[in-house]
mmCIF file of C-alpha atoms in Angstrom:
data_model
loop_
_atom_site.group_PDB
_atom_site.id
_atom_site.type_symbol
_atom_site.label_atom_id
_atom_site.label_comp_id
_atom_site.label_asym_id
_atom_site.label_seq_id
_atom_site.Cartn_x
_atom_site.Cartn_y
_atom_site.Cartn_z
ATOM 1 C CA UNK B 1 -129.275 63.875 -3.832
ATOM 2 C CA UNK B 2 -131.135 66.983 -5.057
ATOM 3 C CA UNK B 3 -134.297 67.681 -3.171
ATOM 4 C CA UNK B 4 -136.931 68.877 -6.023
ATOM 5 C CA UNK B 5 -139.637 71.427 -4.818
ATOM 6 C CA UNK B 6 -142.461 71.101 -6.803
ATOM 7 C CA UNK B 7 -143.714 74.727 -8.414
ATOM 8 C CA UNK B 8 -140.824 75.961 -6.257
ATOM 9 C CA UNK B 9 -140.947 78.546 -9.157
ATOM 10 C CA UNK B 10 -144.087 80.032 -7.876
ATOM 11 C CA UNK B 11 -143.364 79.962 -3.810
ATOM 12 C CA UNK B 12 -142.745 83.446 -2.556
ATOM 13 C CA UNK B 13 -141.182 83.365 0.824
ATOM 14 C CA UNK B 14 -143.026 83.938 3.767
ATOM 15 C CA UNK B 15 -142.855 87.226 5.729
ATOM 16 C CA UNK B 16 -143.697 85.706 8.768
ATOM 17 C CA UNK B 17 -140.458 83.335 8.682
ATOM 18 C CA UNK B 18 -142.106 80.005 8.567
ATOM 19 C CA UNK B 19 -141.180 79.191 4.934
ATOM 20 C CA UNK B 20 -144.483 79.385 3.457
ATOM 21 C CA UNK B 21 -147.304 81.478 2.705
ATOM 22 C CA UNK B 22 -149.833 79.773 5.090
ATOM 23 C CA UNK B 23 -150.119 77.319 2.874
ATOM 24 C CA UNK B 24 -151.213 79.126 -0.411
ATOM 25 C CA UNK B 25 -149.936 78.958 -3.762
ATOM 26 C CA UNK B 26 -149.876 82.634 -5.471
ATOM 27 C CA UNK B 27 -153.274 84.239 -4.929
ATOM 28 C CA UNK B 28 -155.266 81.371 -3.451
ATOM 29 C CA UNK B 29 -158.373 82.005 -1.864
ATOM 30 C CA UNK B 30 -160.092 80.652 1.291
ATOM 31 C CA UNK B 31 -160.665 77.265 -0.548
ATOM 32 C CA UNK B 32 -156.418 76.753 -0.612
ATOM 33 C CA UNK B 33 -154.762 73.894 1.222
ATOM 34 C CA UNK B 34 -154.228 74.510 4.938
ATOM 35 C CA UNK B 35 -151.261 75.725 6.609
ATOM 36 C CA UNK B 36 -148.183 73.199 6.506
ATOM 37 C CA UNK B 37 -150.058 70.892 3.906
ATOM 38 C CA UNK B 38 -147.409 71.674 1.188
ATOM 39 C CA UNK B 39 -144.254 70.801 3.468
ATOM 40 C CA UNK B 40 -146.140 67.936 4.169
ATOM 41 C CA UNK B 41 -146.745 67.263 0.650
ATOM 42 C CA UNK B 42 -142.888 67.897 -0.279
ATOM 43 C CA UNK B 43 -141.872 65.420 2.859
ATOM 44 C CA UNK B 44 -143.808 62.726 0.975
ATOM 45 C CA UNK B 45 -142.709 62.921 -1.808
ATOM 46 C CA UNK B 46 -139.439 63.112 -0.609
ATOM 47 C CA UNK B 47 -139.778 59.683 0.827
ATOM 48 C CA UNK B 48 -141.248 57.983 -1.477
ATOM 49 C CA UNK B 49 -138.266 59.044 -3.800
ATOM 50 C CA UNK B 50 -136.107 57.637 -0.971
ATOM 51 C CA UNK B 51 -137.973 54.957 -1.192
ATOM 52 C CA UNK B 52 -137.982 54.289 -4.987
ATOM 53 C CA UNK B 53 -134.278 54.391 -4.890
ATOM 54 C CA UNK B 54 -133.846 52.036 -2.357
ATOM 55 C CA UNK B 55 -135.902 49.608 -3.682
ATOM 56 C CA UNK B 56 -134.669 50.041 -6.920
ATOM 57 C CA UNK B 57 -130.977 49.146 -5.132
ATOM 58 C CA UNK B 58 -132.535 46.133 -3.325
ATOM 59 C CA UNK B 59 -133.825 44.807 -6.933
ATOM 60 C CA UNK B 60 -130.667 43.647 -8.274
ATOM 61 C CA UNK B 61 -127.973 41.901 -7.053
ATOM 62 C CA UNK B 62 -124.556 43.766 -6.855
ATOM 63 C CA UNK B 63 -121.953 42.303 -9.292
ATOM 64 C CA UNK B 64 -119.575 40.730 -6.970
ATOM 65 C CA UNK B 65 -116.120 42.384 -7.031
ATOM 66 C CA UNK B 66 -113.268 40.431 -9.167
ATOM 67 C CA UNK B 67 -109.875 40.358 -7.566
ATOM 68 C CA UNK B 68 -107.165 42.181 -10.124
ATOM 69 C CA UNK B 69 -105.386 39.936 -11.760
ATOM 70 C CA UNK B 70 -101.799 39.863 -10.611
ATOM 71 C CA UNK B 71 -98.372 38.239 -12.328
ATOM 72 C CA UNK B 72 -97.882 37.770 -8.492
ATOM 73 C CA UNK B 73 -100.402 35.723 -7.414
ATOM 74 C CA UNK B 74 -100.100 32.402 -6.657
ATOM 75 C CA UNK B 75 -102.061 30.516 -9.087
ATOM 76 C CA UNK B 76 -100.450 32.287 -12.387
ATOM 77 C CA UNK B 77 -99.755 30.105 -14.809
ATOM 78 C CA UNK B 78 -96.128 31.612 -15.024
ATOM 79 C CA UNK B 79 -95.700 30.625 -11.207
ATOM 80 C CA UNK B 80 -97.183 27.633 -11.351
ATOM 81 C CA UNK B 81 -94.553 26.453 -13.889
ATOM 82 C CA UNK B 82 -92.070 27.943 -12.430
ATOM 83 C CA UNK B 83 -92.674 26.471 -8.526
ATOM 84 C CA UNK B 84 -93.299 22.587 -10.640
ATOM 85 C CA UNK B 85 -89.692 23.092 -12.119
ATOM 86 C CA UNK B 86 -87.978 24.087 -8.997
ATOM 87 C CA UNK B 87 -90.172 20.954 -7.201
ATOM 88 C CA UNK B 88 -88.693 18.605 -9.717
ATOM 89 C CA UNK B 89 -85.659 20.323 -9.682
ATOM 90 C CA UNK B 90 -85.202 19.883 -6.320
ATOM 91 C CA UNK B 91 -86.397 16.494 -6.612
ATOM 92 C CA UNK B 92 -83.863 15.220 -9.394
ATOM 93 C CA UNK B 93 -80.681 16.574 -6.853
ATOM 94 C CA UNK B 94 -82.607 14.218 -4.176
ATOM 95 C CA UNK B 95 -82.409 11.666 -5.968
ATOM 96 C CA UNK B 96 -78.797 12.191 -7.281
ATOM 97 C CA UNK B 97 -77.973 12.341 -3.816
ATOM 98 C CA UNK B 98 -79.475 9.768 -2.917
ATOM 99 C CA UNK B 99 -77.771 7.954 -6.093
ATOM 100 C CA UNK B 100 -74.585 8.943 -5.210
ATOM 101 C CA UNK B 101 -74.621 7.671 -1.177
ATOM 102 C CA UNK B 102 -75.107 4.221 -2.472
ATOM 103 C CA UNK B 103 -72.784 4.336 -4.760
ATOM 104 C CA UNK B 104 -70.581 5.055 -2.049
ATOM 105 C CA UNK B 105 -71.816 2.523 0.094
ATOM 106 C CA UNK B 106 -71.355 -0.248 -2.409
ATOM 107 C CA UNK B 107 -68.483 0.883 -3.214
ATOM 108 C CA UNK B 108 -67.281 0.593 0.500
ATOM 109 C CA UNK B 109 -68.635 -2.732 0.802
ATOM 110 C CA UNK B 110 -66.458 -4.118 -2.404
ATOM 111 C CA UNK B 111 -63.407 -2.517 -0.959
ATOM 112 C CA UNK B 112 -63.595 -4.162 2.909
ATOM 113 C CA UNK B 113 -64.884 -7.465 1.214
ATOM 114 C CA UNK B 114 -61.618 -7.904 -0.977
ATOM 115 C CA UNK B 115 -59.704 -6.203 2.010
ATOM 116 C CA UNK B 116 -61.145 -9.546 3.862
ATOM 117 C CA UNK B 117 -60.221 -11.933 0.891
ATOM 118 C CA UNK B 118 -56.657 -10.770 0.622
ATOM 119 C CA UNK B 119 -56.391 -11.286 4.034
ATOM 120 C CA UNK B 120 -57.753 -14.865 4.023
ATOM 121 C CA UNK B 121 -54.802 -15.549 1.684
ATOM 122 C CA UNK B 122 -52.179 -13.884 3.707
ATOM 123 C CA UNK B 123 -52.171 -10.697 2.077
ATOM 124 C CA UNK B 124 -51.496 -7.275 3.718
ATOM 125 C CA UNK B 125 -53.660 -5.124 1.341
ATOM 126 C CA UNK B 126 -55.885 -5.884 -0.969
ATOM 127 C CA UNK B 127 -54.758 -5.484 -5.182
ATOM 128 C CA UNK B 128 -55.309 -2.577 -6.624
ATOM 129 C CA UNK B 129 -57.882 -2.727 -9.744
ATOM 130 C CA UNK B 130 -56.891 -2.163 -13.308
ATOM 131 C CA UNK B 131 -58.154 0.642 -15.083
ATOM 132 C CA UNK B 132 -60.908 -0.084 -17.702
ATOM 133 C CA UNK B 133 -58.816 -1.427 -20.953
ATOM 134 C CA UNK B 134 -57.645 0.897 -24.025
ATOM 135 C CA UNK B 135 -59.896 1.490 -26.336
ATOM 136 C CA UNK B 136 -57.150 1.879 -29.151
ATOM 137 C CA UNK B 137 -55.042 -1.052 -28.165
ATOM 138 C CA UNK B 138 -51.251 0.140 -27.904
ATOM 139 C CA UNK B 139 -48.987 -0.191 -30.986
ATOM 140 C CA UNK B 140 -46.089 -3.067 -30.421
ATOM 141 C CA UNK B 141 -42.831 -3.502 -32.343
ATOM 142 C CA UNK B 142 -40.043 -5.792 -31.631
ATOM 143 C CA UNK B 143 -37.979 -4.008 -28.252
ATOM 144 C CA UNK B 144 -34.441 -2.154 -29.665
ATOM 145 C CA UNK B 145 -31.741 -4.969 -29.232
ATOM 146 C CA UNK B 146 -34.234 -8.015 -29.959
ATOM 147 C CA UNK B 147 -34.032 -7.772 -33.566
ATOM 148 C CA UNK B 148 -33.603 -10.611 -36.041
ATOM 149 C CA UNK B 149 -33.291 -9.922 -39.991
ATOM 150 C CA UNK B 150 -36.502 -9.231 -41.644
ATOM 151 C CA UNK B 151 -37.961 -8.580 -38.336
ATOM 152 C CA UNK B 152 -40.276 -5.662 -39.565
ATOM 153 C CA UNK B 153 -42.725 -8.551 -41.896
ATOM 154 C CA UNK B 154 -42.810 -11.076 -38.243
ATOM 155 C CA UNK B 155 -44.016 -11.515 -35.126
ATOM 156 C CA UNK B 156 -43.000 -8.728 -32.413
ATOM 157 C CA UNK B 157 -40.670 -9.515 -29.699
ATOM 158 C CA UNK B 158 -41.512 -7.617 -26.445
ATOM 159 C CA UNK B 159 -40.975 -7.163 -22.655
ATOM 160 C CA UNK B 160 -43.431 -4.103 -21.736
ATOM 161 C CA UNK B 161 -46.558 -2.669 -23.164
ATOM 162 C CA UNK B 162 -46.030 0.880 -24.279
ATOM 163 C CA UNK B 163 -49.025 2.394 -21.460
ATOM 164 C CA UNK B 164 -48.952 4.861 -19.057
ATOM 165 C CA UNK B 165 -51.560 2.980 -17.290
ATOM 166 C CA UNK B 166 -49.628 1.717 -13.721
ATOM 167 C CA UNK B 167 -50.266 -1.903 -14.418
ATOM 168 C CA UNK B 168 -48.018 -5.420 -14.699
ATOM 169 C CA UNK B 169 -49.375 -8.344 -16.596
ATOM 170 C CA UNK B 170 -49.055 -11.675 -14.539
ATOM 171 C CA UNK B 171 -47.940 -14.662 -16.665
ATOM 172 C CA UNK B 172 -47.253 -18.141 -15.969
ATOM 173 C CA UNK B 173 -45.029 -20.946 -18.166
ATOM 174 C CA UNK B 174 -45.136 -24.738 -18.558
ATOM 175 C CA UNK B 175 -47.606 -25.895 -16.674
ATOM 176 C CA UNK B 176 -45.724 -28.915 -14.112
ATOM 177 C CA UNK B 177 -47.510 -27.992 -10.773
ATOM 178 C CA UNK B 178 -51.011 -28.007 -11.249
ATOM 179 C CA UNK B 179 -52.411 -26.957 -7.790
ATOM 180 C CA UNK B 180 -55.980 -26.298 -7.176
ATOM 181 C CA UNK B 181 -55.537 -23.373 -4.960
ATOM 182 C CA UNK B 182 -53.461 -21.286 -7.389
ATOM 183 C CA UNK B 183 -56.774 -21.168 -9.459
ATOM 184 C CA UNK B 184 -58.521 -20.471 -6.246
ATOM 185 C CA UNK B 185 -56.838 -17.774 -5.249
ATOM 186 C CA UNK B 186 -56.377 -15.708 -8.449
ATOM 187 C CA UNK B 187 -60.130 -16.063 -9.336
ATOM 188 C CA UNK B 188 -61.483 -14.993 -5.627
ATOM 189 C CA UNK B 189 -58.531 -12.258 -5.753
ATOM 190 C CA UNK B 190 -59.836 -11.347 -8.704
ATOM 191 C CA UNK B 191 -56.436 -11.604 -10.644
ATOM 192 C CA UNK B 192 -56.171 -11.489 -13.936
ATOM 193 C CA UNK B 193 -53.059 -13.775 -15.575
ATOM 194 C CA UNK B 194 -52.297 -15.521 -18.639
ATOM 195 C CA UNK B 195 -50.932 -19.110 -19.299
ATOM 196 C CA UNK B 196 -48.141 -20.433 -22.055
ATOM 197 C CA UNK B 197 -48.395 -24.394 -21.790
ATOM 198 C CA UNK B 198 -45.931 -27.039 -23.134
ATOM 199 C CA UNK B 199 -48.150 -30.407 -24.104
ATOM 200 C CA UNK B 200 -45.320 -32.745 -22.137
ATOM 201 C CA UNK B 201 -46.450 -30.980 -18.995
ATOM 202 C CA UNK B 202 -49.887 -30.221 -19.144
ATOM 203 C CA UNK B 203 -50.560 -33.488 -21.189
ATOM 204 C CA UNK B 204 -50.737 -35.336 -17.033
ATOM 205 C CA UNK B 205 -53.927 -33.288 -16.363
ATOM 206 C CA UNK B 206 -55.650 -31.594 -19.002
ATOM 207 C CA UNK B 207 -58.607 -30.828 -16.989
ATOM 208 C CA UNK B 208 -57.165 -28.560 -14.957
ATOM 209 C CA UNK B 209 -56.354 -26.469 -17.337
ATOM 210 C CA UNK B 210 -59.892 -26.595 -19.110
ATOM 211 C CA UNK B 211 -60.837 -25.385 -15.400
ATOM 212 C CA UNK B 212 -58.416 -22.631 -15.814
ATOM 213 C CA UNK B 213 -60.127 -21.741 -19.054
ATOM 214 C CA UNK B 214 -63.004 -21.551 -17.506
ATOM 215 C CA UNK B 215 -62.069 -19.300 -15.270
ATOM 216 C CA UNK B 216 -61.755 -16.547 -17.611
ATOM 217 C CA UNK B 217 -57.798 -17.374 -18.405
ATOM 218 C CA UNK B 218 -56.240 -17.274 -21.876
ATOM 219 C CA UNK B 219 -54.053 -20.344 -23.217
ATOM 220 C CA UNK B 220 -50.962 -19.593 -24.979
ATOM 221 C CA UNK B 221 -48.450 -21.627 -27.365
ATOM 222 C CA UNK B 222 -45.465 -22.180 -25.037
ATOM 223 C CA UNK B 223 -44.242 -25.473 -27.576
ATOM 224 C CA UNK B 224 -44.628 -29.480 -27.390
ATOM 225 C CA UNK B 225 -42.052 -30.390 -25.312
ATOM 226 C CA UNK B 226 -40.092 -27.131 -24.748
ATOM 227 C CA UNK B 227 -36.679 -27.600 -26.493
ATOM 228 C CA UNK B 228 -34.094 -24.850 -27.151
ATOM 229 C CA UNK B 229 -35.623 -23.750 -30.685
ATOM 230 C CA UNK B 230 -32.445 -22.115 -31.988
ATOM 231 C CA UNK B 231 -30.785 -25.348 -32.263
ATOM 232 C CA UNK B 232 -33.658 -26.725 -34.559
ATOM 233 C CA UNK B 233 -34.169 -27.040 -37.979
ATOM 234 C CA UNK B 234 -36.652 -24.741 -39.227
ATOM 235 C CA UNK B 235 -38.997 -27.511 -39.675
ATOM 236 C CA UNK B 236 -38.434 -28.623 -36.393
ATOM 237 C CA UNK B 237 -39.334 -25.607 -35.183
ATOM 238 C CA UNK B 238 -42.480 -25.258 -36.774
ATOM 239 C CA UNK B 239 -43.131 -29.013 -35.935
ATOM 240 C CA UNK B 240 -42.871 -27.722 -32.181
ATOM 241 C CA UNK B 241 -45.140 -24.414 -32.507
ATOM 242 C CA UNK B 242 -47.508 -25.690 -34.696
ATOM 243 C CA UNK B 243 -47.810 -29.217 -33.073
ATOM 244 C CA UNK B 244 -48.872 -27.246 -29.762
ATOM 245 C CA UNK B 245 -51.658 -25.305 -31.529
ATOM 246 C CA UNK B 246 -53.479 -28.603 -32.430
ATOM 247 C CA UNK B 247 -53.124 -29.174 -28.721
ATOM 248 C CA UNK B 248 -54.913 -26.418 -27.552
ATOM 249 C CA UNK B 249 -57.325 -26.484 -30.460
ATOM 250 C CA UNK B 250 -58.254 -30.077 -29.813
ATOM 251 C CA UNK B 251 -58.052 -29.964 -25.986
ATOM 252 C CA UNK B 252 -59.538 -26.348 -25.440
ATOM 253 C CA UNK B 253 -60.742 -25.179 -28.244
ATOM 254 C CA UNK B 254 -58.821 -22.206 -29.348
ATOM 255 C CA UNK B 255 -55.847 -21.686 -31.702
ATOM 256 C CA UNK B 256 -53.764 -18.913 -29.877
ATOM 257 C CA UNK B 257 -52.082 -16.122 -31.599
ATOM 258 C CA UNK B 258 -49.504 -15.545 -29.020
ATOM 259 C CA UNK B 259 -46.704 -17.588 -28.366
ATOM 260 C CA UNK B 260 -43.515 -17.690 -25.608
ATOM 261 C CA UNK B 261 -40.394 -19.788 -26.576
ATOM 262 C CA UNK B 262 -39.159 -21.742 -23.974
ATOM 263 C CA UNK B 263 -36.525 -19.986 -22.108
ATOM 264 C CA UNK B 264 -36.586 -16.425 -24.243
ATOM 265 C CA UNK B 265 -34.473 -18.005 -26.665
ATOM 266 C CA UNK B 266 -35.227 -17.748 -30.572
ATOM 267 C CA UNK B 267 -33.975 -17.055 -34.030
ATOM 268 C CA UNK B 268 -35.209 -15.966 -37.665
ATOM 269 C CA UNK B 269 -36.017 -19.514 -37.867
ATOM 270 C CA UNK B 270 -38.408 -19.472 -34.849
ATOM 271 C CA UNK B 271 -40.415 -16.313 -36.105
ATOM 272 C CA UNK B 272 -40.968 -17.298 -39.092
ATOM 273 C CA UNK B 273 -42.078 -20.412 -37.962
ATOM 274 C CA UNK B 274 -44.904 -19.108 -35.629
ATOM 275 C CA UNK B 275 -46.011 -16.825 -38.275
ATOM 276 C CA UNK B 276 -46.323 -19.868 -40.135
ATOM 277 C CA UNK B 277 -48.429 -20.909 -37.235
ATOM 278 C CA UNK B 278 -51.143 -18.098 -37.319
ATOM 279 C CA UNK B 279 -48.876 -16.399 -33.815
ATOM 280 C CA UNK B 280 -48.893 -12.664 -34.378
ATOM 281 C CA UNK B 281 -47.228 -11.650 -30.934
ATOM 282 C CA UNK B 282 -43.882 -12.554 -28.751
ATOM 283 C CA UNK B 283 -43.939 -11.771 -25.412
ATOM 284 C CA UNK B 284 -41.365 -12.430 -23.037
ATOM 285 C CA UNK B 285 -40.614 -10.573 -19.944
ATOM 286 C CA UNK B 286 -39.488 -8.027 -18.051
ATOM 287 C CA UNK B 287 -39.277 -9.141 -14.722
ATOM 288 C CA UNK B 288 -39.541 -13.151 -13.246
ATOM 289 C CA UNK B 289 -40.751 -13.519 -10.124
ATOM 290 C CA UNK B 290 -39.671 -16.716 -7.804
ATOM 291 C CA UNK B 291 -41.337 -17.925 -4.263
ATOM 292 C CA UNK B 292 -37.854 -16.457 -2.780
ATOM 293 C CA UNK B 293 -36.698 -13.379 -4.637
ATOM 294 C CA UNK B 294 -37.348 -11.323 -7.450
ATOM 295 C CA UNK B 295 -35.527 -11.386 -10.556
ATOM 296 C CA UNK B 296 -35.128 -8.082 -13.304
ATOM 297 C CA UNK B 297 -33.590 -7.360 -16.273
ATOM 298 C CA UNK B 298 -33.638 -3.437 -16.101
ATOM 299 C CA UNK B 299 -30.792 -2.381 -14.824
ATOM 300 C CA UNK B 300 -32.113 -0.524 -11.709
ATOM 301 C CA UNK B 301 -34.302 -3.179 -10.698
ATOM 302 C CA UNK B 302 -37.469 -1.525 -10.387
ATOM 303 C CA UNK B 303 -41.038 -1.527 -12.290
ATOM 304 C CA UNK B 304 -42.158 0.278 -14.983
ATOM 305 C CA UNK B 305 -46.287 0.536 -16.529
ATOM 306 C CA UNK B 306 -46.389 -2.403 -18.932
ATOM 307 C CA UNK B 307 -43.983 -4.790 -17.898
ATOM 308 C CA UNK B 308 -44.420 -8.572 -18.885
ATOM 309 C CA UNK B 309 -43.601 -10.442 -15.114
ATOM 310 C CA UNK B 310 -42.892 -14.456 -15.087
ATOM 311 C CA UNK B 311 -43.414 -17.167 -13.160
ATOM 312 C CA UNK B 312 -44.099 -20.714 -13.300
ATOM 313 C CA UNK B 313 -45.753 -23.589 -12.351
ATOM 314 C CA UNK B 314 -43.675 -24.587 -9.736
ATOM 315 C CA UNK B 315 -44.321 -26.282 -6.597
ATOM 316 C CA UNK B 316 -42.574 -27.614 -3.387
ATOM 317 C CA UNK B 317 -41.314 -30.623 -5.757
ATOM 318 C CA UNK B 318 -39.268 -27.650 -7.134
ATOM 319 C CA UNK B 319 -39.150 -24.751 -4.902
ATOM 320 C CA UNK B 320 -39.542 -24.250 -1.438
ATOM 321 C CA UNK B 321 -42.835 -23.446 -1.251
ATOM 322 C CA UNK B 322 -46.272 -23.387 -2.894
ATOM 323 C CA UNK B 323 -47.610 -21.568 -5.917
ATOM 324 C CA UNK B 324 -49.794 -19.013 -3.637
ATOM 325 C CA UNK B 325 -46.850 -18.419 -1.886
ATOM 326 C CA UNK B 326 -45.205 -17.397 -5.068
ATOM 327 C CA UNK B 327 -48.176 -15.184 -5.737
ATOM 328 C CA UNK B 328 -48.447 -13.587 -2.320
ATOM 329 C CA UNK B 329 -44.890 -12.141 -3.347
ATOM 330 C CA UNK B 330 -45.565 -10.983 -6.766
ATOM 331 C CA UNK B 331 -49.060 -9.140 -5.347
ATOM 332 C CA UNK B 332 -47.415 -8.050 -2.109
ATOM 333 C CA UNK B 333 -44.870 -6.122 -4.311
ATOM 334 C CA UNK B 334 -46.462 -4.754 -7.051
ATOM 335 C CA UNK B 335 -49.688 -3.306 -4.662
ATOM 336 C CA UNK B 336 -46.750 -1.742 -1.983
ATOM 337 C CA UNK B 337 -45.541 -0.058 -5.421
ATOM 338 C CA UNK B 338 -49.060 1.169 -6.523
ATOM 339 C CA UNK B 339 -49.395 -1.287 -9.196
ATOM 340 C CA UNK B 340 -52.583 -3.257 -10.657
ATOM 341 C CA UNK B 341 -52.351 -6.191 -12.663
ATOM 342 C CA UNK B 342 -54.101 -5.910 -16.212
ATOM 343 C CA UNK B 343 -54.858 -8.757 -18.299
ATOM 344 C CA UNK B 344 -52.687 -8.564 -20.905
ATOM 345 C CA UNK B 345 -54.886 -9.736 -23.974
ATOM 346 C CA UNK B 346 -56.589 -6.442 -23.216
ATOM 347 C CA UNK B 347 -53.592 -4.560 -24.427
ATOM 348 C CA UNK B 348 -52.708 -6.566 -27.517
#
């Protein structure tokens, strides 16, 4: 800061060195201030200009300094967003991780429980399990050789679905041995399989098959009393299809559309009697399956995605050895091969 002499204008400097004139202003007589009394003067004032300031200072509060804003810091709005999306971020792969562990777990837990099950029933390896089913079922036309006249306005005769899927379909004719563990065993299994009945069979126990129904497992037409149809009338025929859909309508509710003639065997006579009949599909088989052997009708014996196997209700009256032994081949095979079993109203 400045220092200010007052009528600093009109001080002459001092010969004698000191600064001032002893103490007079321009001509001053003997009445004029004493020696020094002006330095003291300008030292007073000079303080209480020191003074003034510093008070004036003291009088108001200072403003208190603002930190700059900065896109850095860590309350930004930009950051905050940005640090709550990478929080949930990190959350959701938690989670998915977490997801994706018990998935595994369960899925673990599935697999060693049916491992357990197929051993129970004397199986090596658990069945495989079907893919999901088609969701455009598969187109079927009568199989090149199986032709009757005037085939293209009836029923299709068939051995194999047309799928890539690596699957078999499990079905079982007549219906004479009726043990409980067969439906046992395919349910805990978790087997998939489909019936054709004959009414001069199943007629002994009709419950057992309602259980079978139960279960999940479609009734076909397999005929009354299951006669060699080719050597029938046309209206015997239709007697024997059509008679057997009463049977299952009265006994178990449903009027199938699929129907097996006993032994493979049929003519014109037989399609156009089902049709008659409301049946829409003829499956037979490609493969038959017995509790000692398997049987094929490919020439190189092996399986192929789609085929139609057989079997029957058979028992140790009739073969040596029980129905789950039977089965314990047919799974035993077809899971060594890589094979599920579908259910074959899935496909049709």
């Amino acid at each position: 800061m400045r220092l200010v002499r007052q009528n600093e204008q009109n001080t002459k400097p001092d010969p004698r060195g000191d600064g001032e004139r002893d103490g007079r202003v321009g001509r001053a007589g003997r009445g004029s201030a004493r020696p020094g009394a002006l330095t003291r003067s300008l030292v007073t004032a000079l303080a209480l200009t020191v003074a003034t300031t510093a008070l004036a200072g003291c009088g108001a509060e200072a403003e208190p300094t603002k930190p700059a804003a900065s896109g850095r810091a860590g309350g930004a709005p930009g950051e905050r967003a940005e640090q709550g999306e990478q929080a949930k971020q990190a959350k959701g792969a938690k989670e998915a991780k977490e997801a994706a562990e018990a998935a595994a777990a369960r899925k673990r837990t599935i697999a060693a429980a049916r491992l357990a099950t197929a051993k129970r029933w004397g199986l090596a390896k658990a069945p495989l399990t079907a893919p999901p089913p088609p969701a455009v079922k598969p187109k079927i036309t009568t199989r090149a050789g199986f032709e009757v006249e005037g085939h293209e306005d009836l029923p299709p005769v068939f051995t194999t679905i047309p799928t890539k899927d690596k699957v078999v379909f499990l079905t079982i004719d007549d219906g004479a041995d009726k043990d409980p563990a067969l439906i046992k065993m395919l349910e805990e299994l978790d087997v998939p399989y489909t019936a054709f009945l004959s009414d001069y069979l199943v007629k002994e126990d009709y419950g057992y098959f309602r259980k079978m129904r139960d279960a999940g497992v479609t009734l076909n037409n397999h005929s009354l009393t299951h006669p060699y149809l080719p050597g029938l009338s046309y209206a015997q025929q239709k007697h024997q299809i059509c008679g057997m859909q009463d049977v299952l309508q009265k006994q178990y509710g449903t009027r199938p559309t699929v129907f097996r003639p006993p032994y493979g065997n049929y003519n014109e006579d037989t399609l156009r009697a089902a049709k008659a009949c409301g049946i829409a599909q003829v499956p037979l088989w490609n493969e038959e399956v017995f509790v000692d052997r398997w049987e094929y009708r490919e020439y190189d014996k092996s399986l192929r995605p789609g085929d139609i196997v057989l079997t029957h209700f058979r028992g140790r009256k009739d073969w040596d050895g029980t129905m789950p032994d039977t089965i314990r081949r047919f799974l035993g095979l077809i899971t060594d091969q890589g094979y599920a079993v579908a259910k074959l109203e899935d496909y049709l």
